[in-house]
mmCIF file of C-alpha atoms in Angstrom:
data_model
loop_
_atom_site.group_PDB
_atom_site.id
_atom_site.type_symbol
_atom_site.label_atom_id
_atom_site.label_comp_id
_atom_site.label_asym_id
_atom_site.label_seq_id
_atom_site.Cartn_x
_atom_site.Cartn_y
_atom_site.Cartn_z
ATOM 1 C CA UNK A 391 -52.780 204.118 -61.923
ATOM 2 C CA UNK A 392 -56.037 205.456 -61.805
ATOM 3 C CA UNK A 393 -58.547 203.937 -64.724
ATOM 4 C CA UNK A 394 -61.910 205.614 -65.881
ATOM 5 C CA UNK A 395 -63.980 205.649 -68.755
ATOM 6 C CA UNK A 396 -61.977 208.073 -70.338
ATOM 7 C CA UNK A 397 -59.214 208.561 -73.512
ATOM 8 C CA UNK A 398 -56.643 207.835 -71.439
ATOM 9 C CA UNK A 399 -57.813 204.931 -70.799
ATOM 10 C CA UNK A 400 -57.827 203.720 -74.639
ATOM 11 C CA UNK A 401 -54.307 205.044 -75.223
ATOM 12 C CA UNK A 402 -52.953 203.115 -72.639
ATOM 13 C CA UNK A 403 -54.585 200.389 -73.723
ATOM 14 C CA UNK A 404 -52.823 200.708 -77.137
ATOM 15 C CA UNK A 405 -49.847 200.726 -75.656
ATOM 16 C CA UNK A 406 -50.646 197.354 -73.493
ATOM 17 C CA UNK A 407 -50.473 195.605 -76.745
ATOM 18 C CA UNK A 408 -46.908 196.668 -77.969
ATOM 19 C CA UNK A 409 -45.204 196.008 -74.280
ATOM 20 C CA UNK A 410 -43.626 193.550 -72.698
ATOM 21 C CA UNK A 411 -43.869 194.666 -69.057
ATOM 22 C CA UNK A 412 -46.739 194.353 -66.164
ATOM 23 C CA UNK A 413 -48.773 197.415 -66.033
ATOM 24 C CA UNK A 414 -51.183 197.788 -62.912
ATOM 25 C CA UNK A 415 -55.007 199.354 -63.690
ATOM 26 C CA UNK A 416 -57.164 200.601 -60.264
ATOM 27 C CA UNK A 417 -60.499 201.857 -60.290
ATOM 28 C CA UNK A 418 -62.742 202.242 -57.564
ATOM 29 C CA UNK A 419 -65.593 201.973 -60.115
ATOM 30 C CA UNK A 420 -65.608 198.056 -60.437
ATOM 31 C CA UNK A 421 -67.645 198.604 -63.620
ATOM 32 C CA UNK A 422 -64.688 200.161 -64.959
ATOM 33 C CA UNK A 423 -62.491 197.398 -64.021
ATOM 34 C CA UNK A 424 -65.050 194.782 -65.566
ATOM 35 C CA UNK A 425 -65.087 196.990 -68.997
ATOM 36 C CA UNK A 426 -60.783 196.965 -68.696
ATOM 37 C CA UNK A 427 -60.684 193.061 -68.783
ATOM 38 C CA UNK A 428 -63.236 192.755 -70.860
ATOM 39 C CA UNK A 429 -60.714 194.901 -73.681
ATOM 40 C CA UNK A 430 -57.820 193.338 -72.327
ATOM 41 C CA UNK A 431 -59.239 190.250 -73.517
ATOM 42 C CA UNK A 432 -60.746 190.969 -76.418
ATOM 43 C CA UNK A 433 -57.089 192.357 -77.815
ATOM 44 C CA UNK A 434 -55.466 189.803 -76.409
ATOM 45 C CA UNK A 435 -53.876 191.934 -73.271
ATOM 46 C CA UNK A 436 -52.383 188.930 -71.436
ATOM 47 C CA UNK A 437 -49.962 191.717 -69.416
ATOM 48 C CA UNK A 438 -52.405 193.911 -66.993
ATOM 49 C CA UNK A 439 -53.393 193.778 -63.916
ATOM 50 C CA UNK A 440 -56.668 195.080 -62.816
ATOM 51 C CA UNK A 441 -57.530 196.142 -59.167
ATOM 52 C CA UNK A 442 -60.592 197.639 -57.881
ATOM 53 C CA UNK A 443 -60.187 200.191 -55.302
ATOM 54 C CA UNK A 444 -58.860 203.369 -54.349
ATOM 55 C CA UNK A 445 -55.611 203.708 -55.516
ATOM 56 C CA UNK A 446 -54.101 205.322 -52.854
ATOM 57 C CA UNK A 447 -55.254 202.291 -50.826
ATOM 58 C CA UNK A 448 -54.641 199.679 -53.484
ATOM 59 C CA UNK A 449 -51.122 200.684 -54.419
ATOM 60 C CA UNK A 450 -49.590 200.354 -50.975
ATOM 61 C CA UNK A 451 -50.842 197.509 -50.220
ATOM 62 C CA UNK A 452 -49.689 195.861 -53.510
ATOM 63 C CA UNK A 453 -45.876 197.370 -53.261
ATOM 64 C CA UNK A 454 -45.808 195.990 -49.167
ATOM 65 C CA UNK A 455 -46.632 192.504 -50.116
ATOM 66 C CA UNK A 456 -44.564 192.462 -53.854
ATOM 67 C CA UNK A 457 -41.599 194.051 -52.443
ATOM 68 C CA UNK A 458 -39.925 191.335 -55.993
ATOM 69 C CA UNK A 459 -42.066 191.857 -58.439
ATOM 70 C CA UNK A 460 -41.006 193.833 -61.548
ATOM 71 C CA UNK A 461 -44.176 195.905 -61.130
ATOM 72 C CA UNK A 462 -43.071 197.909 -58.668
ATOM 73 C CA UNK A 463 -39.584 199.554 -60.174
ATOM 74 C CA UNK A 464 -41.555 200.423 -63.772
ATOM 75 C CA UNK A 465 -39.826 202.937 -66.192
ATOM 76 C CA UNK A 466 -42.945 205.688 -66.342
ATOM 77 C CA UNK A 467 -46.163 205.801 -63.866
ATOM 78 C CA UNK A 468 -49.287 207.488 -65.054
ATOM 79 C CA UNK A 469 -51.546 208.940 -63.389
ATOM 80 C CA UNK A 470 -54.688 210.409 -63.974
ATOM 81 C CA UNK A 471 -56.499 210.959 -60.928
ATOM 82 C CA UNK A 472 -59.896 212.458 -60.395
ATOM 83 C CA UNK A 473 -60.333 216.819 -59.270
ATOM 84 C CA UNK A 474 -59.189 216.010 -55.811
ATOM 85 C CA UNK A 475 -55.502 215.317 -57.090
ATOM 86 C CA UNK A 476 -53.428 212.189 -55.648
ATOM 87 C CA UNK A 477 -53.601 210.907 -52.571
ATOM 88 C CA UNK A 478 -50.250 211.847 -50.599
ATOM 89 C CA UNK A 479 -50.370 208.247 -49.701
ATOM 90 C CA UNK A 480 -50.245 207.158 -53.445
ATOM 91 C CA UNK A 481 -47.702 210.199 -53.696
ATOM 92 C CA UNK A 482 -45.567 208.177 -51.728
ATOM 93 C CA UNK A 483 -45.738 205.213 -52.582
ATOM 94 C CA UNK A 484 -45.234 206.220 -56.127
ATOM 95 C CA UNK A 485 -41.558 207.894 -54.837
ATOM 96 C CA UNK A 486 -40.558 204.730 -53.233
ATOM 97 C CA UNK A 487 -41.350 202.751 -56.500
ATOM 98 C CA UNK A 488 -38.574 205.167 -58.053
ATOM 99 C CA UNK A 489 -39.743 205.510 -61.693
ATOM 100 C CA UNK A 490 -37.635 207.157 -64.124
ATOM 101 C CA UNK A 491 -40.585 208.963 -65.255
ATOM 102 C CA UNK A 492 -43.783 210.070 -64.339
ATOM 103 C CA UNK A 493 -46.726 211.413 -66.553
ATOM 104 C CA UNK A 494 -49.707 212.892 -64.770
ATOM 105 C CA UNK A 495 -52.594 213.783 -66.350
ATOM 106 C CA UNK A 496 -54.910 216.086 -64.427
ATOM 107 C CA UNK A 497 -58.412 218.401 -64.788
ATOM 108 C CA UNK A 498 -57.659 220.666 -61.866
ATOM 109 C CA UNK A 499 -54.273 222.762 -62.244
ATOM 110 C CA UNK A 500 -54.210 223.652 -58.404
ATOM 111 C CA UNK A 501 -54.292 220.123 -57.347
ATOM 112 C CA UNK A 502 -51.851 219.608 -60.067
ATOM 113 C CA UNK A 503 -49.498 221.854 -58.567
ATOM 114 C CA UNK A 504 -49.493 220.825 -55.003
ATOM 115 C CA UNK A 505 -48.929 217.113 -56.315
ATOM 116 C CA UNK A 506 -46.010 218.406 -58.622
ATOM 117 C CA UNK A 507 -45.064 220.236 -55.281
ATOM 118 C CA UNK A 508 -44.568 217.216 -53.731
ATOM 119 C CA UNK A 509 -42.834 215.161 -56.292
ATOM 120 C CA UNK A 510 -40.155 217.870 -56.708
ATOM 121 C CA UNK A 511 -39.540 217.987 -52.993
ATOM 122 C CA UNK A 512 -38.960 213.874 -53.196
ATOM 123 C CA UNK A 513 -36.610 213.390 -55.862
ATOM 124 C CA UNK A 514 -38.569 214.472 -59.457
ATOM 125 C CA UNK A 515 -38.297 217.018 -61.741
ATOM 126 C CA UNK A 516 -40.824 218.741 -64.175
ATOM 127 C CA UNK A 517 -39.486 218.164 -67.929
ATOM 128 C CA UNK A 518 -42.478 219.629 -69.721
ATOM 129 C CA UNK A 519 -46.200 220.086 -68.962
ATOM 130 C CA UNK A 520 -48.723 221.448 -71.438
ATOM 131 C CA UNK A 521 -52.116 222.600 -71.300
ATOM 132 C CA UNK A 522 -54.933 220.363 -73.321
ATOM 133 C CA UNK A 523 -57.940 222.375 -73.904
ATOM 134 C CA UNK A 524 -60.277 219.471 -74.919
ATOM 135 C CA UNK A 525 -63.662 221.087 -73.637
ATOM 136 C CA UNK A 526 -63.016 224.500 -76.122
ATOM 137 C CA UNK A 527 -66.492 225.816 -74.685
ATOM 138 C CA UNK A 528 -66.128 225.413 -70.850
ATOM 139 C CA UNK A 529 -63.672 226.705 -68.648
ATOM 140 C CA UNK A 530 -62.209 223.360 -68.179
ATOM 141 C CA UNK A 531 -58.443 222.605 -69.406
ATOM 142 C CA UNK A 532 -56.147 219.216 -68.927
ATOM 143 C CA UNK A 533 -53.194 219.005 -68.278
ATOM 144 C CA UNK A 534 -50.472 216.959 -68.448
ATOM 145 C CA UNK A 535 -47.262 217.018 -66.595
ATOM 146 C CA UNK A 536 -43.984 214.796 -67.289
ATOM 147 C CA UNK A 537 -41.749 214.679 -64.421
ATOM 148 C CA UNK A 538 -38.474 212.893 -64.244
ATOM 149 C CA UNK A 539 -36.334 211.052 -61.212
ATOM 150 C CA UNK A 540 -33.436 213.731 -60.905
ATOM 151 C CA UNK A 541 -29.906 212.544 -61.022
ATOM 152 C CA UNK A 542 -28.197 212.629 -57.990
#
């Protein structure tokens, strides 16, 4: 959901090429949505979407008006918002989308867990999440969470 200038944002990328289905990109940097068509393009992505905006703003809006669209029941969500954590807005909206799974990436483990608070109070579960110490000389550790929709 949320696109930087970061890994992430290549391996998803990769995985744009070998898929079938719609995937969504929102930035509020519109730099970062210029460099994300710009790679679409160039490797022949013909299946994104790019949105700039807050997603938390720009999700919403796109699930009220494409209440149809294949977009909004995907199989996985990922999200990999900045240190402040998701929006519970986006939270929300990502619940009523009803993914089987969800994989959220995140640099701040207390924003992590009140976001993985949330999704386990509205119908997810946490499968696995591991620690990703990618900065070995700061204090700084990813992580990344995968959640899935329980069975009822």
């Amino acid at each position: 959901i949320y696109k930087g200038k970061k890994v992430i944002s290549i391996i998803l990328t990769v995985l744009l090429l070998f898929s079938t289905f719609s995937f969504a990109i929102t930035a509020a940097d519109a730099e970062a949505i210029a460099d994300a068509k710009k790679n679409a393009a160039r490797n022949g992505i013909t299946n994104a979407e790019f949105f700039v905006g807050k997603a938390e703003e720009v999700l919403p809006e796109f699930y009220e008006k494409n209440a149809e669209s294949d977009m909004l029941h995907p199989d996985v969500i990922v999200v990999d918002p900045p240190r402040k954590g998701c929006d519970e807005t986006l939270l929300h909206t990502m619940v009523d989308m009803k993914p089987e799974r969800i994989v959220y990436v995140s640099c701040d483990s207390a924003t992590l867990a009140r976001d993985l608070k949330y999704l386990c109070k509205n119908g997810y579960e946490l499968d696995k999440i591991t620690p990703v110490d990618n900065f070995c000389m700061t204090v700084h550790v990813e992580s990344v969470a995968k959640l899935r929709r329980k069975m009822c």
